[in-house]
Tab-separated table of C-alpha atoms and ligand atoms in Angstrom:
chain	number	residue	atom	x	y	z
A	1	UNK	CA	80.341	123.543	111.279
A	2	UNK	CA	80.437	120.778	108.538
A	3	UNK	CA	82.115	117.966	108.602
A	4	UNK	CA	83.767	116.719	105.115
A	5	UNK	CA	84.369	112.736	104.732
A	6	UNK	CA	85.964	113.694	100.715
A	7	UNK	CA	88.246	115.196	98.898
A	8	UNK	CA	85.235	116.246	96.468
A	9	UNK	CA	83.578	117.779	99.576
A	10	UNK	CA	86.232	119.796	100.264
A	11	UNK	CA	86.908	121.436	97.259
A	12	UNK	CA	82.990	122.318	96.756
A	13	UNK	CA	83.117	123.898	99.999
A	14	UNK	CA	86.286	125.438	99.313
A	15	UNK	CA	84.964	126.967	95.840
A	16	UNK	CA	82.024	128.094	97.686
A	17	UNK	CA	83.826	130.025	100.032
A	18	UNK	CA	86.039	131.377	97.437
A	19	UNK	CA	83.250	132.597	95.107
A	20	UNK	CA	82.084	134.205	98.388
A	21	UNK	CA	85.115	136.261	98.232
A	22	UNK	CA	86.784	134.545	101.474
A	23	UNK	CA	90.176	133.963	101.868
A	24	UNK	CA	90.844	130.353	103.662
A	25	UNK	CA	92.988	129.060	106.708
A	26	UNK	CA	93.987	125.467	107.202
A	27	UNK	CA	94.626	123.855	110.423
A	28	UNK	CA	96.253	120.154	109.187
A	29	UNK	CA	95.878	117.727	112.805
A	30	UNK	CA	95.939	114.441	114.132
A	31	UNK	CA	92.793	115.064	116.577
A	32	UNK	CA	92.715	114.464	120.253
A	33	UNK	CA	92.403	118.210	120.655
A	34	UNK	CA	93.950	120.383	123.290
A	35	UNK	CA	94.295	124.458	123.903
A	36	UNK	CA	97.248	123.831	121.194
A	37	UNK	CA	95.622	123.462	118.731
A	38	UNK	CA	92.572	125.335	119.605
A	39	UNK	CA	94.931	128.250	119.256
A	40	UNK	CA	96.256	127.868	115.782
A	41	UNK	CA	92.136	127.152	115.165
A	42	UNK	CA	91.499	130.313	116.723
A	43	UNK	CA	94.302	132.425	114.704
A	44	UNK	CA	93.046	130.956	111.682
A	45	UNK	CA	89.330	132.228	112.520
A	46	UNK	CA	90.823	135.685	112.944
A	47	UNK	CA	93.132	135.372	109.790
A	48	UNK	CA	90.689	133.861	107.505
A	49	UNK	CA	87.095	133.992	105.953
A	50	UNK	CA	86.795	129.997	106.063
A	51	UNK	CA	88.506	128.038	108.079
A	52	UNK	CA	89.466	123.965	107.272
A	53	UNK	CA	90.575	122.173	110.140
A	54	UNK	CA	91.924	118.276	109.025
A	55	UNK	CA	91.719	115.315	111.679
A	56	UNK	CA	93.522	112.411	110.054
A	57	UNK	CA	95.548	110.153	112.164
A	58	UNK	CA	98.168	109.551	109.380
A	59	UNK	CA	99.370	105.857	109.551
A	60	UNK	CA	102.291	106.453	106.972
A	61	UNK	CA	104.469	108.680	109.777
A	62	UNK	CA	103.716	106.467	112.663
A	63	UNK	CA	107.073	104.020	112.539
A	64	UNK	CA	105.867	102.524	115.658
A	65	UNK	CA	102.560	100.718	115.112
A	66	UNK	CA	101.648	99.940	119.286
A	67	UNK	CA	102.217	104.531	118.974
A	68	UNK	CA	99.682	104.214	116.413
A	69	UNK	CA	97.061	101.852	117.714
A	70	UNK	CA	96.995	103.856	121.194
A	71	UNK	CA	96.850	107.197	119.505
A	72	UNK	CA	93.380	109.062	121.140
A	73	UNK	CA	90.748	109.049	118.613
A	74	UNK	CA	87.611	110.867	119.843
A	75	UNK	CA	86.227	112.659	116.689
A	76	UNK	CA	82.516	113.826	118.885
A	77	UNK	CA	84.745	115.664	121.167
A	78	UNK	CA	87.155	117.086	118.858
A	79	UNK	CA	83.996	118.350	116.284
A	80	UNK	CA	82.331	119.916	119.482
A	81	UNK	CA	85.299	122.030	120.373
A	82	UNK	CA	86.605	122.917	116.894
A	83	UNK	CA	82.763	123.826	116.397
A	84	UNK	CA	83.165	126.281	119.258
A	85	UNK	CA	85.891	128.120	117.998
A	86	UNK	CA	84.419	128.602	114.733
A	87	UNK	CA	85.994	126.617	112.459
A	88	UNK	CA	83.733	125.966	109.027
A	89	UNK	CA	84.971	122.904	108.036
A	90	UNK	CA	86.303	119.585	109.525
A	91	UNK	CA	88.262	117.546	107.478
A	92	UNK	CA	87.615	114.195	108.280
A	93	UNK	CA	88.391	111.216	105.834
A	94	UNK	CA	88.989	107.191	106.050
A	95	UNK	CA	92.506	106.583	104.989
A	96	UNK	CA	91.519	105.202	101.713
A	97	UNK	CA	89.858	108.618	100.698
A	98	UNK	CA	93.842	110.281	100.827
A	99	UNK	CA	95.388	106.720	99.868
A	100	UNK	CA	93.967	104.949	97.248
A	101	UNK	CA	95.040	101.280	95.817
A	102	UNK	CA	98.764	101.649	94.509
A	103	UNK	CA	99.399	105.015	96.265
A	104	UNK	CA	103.041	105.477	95.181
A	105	UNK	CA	104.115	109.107	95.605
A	106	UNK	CA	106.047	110.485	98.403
A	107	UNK	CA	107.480	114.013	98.936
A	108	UNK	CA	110.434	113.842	100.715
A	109	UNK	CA	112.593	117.088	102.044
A	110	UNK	CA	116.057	115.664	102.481
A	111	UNK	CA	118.674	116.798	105.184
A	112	UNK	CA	116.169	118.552	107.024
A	113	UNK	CA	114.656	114.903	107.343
A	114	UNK	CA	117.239	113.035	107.775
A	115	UNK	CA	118.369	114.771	111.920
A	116	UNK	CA	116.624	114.690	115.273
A	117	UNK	CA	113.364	113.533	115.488
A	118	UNK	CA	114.382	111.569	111.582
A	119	UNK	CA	117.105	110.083	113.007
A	120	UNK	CA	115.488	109.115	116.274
A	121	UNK	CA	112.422	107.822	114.677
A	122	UNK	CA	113.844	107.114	111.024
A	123	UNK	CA	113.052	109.680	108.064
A	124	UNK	CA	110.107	107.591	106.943
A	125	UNK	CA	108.206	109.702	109.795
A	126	UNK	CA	108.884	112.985	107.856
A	127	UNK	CA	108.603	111.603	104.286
A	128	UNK	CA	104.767	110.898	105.622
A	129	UNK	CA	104.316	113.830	107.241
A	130	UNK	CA	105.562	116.107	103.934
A	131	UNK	CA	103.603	113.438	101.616
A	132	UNK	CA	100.092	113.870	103.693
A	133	UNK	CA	100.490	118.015	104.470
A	134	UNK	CA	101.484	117.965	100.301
A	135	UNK	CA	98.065	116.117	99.605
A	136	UNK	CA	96.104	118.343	102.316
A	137	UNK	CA	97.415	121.722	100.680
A	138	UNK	CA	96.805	120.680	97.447
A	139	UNK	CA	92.841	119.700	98.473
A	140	UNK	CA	92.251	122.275	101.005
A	141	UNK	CA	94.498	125.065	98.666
A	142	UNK	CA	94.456	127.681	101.670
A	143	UNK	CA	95.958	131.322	101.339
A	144	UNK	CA	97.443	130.753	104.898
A	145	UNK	CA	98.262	127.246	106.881
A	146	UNK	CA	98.626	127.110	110.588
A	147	UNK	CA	101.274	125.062	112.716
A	148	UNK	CA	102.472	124.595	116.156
A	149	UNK	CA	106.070	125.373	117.410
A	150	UNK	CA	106.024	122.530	119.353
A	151	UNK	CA	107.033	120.243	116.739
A	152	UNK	CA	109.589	122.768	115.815
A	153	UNK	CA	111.240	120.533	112.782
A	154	UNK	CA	108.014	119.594	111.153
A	155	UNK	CA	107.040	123.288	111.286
A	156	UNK	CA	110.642	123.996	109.306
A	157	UNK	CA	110.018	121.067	107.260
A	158	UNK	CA	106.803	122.267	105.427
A	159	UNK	CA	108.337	125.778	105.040
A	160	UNK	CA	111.132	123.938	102.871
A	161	UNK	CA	108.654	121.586	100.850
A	162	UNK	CA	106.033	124.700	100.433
A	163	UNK	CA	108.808	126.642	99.247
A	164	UNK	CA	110.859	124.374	97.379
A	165	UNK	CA	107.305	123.136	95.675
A	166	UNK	CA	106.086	126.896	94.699
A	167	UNK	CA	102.858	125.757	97.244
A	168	UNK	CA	101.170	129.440	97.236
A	169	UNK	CA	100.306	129.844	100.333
A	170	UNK	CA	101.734	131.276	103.957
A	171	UNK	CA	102.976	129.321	106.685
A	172	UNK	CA	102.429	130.630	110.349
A	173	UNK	CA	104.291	129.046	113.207
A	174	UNK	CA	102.549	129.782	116.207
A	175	UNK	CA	104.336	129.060	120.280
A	176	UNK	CA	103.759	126.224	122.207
A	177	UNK	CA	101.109	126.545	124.502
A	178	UNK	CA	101.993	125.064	127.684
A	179	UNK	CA	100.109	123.494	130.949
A	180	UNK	CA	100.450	125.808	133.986
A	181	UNK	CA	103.107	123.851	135.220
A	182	UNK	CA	105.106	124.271	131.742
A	183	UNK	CA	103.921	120.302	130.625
A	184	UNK	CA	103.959	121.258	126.732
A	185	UNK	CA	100.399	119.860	125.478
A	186	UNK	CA	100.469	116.839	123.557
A	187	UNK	CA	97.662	114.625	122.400
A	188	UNK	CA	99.734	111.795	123.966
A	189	UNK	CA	99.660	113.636	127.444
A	190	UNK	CA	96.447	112.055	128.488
A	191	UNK	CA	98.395	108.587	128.555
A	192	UNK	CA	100.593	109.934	131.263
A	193	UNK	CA	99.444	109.311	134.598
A	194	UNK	CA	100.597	109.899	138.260
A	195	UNK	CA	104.447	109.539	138.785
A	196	UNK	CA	104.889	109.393	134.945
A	197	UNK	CA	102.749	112.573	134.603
A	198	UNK	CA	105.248	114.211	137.269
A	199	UNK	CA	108.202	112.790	135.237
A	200	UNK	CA	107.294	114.120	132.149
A	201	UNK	CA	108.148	118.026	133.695
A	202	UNK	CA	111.680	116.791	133.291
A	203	UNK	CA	111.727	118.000	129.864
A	204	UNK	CA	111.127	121.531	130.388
A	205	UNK	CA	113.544	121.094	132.927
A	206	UNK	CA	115.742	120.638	131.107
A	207	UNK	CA	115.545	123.231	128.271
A	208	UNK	CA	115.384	125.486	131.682
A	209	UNK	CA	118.438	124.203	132.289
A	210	UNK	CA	119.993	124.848	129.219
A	211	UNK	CA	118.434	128.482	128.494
A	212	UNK	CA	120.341	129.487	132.053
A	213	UNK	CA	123.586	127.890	131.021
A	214	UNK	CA	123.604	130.269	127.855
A	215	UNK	CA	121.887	133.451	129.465
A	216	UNK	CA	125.187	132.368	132.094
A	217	UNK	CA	127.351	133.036	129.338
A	218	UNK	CA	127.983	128.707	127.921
A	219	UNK	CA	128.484	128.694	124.742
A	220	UNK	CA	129.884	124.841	124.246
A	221	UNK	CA	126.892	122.819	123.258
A	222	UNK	CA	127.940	119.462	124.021
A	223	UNK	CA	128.349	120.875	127.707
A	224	UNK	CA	124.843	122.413	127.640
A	225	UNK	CA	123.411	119.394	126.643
A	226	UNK	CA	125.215	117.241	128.611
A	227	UNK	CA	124.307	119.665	132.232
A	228	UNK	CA	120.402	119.439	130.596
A	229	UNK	CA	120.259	115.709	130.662
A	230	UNK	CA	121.459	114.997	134.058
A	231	UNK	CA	119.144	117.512	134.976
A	232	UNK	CA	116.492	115.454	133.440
A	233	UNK	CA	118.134	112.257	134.842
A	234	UNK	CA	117.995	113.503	138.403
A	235	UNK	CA	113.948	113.785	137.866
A	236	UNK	CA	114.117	109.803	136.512
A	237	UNK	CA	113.670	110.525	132.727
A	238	UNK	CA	116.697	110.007	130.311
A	239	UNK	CA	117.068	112.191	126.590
A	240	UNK	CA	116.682	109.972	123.718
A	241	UNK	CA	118.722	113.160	122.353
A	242	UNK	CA	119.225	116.849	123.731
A	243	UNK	CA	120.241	119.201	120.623
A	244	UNK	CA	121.433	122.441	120.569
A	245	UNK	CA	121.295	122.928	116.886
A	246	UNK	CA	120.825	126.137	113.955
A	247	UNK	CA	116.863	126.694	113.847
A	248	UNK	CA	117.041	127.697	110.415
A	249	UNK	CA	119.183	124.406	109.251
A	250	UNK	CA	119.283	122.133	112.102
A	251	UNK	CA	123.175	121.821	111.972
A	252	UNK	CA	125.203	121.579	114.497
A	253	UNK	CA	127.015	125.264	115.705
A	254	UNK	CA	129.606	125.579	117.609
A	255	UNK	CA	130.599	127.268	119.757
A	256	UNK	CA	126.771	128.938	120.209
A	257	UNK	CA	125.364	131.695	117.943
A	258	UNK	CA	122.638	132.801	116.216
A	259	UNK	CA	119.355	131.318	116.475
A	260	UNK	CA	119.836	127.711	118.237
A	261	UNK	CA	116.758	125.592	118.816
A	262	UNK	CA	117.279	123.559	121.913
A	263	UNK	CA	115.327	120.582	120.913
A	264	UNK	CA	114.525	117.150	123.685
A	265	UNK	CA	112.769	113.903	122.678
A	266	UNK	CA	112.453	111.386	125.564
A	267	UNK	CA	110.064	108.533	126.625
A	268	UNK	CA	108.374	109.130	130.128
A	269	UNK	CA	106.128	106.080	130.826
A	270	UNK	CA	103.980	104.719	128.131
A	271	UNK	CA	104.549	107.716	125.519
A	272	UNK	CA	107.484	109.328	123.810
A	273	UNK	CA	107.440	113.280	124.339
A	274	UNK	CA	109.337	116.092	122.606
A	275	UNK	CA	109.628	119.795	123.438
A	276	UNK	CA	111.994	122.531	122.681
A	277	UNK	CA	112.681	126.723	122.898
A	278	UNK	CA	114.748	128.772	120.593
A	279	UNK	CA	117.599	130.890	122.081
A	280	UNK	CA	118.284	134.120	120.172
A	281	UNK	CA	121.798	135.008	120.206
A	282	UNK	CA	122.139	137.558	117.113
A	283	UNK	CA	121.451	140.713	119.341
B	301	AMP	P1	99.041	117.020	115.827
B	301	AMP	O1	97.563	116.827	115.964
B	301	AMP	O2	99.824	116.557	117.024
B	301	AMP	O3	99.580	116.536	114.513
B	301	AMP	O4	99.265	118.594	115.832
B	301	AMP	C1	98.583	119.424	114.921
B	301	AMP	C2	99.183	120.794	114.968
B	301	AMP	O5	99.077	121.309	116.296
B	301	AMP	C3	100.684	120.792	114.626
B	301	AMP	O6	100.990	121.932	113.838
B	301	AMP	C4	101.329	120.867	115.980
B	301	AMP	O7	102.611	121.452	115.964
B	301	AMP	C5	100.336	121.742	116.723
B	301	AMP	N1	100.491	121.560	118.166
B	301	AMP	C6	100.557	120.401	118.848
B	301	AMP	N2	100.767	120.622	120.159
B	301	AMP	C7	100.852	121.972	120.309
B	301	AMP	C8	101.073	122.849	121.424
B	301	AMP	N3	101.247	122.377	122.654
B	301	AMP	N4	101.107	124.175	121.186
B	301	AMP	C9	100.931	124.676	119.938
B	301	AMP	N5	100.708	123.901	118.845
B	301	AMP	C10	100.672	122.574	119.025
């Protein structure tokens, strides 16, 4: 595996590949890898000729800078195991490679923004996130990119922007993968430790809670969410927000139907953790 520090790098190897007749997969991270994203690396590898994995810890959708400054950073590691599962190409540049002096464009999806995880964190998160994945497909130009489930709104985001922005390529969403004791994996999990660590379960605890209340036969939302976070509360960890929302437009529905993502953001100790699961109630 090489490692790129340029855009200009990038593209070479990119060409290469192409002339080679490959077709190329793109795994856009923050680093700090876990079996997450070693899975979308590994469905790229199977999907792809050449596969580009990026590891840029992008300051302009961090709104908390202390979030920021702690964020793990171990680029040896994260070459190693990215190495082992076959990736071609790591992505790794300085921040002034993507943002040069006077940097003034931003792509911003509105609405889709603007709710959850933008309102809890402000939409200048996603307006960073769509402005740096915008700048990574138009380096890396892949035929397919790769994201997690786990950030469920991003994931809906960049299907908007690609879309609305004629990007030619495919977006997969692939699940959440999950420690055995249903802890989804998080680069910010390795700041959790002991009681906190135990805390942090209350989460999927509480989307447990609400997938029973609606295989029960609940339809009222507010009541869903409201049973969810004193479940959470009882295990010492309070919602920031608890949404039962439409996955395809994030707006509220009630009562229940459809596809509703059942979305949780809450701090547990040091770090700030979201999870969710989507409820399919068109059958
Ligand atoms: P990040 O490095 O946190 O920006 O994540 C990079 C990609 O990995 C994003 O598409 C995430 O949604 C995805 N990802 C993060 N955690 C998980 C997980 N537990 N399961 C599956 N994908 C994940």
């Amino acid at each position: 595996m090489n490692t790129a520090r340029t855009v200009a790098e990038v593209r070479a190897a990119v060409r290469a590949a192409r002339a080679a007749g490959k077709t190329v997969g793109f795994v856009p991270t923050m680093g700090a890898f876990h079996a997450g994203h070693l899975s979308l690396m590994r469905r790229a590898r199977e999907r792809s000729g050449f596969v580009v994995v990026s590891l840029f810890v992008n300051p302009a959708q961090f709104n908390d800078p202390s979030d920021l400054a702690a964020y793990p950073r171990d680029e040896r590691a994260d070459a190693a195991m990215a190495g082992a599962e076959g990736v071609d190409l790591l992505f790794a540049p300085e921040a002034a490679e993507l943002y040069a002096p006077g940097h003034a464009t931003t792509v911003i999806v509105r609405g889709l923004s603007d709710v959850l995880e933008g309102a809890a964190r402000g939409a200048a998160h996603f307006h960073g996130v769509t402005t740096i994945v915008a700048k990574l497909f138009n380096v890396v130009q892949p035929d397919v990119a790769f994201f997690g489930q786990k950030d469920a709104q991003q994931a809906l985001i960049v299907r908007r922007m690609a879309r609305d922005l004629d990007f030619p390529l495919a977006i997969e969403v692939r699940p959440t993968v999950r420690e055995a004791d249903g802890l989804a994996m998080s680069s910010r999990n390795v700041r959790l430790t002991g009681h906190d660590r135990r805390r942090a379960l209350a989460l999927r605890a509480g989307l447990t809670a609400a997938e029973r209340a609606i295989a029960a036969g609940e339809r009222d939302g507010a009541r869903i969410a409201e049973a969810a976070a004193a479940t959470m509360r009882e295990r010492g960890v309070a919602p920031e927000y608890f949404a039962l929302v439409s996955a395809d437009t994030l707006e509220p529905v009630d009562p229940l139907a459809g596809r509703i993502l059942v979305a949780v953001a809450a701090p547990v100790g040091p770090v700030r953790l979201i999870d969710n699961v989507i409820v399919d109630l068109t059958a």
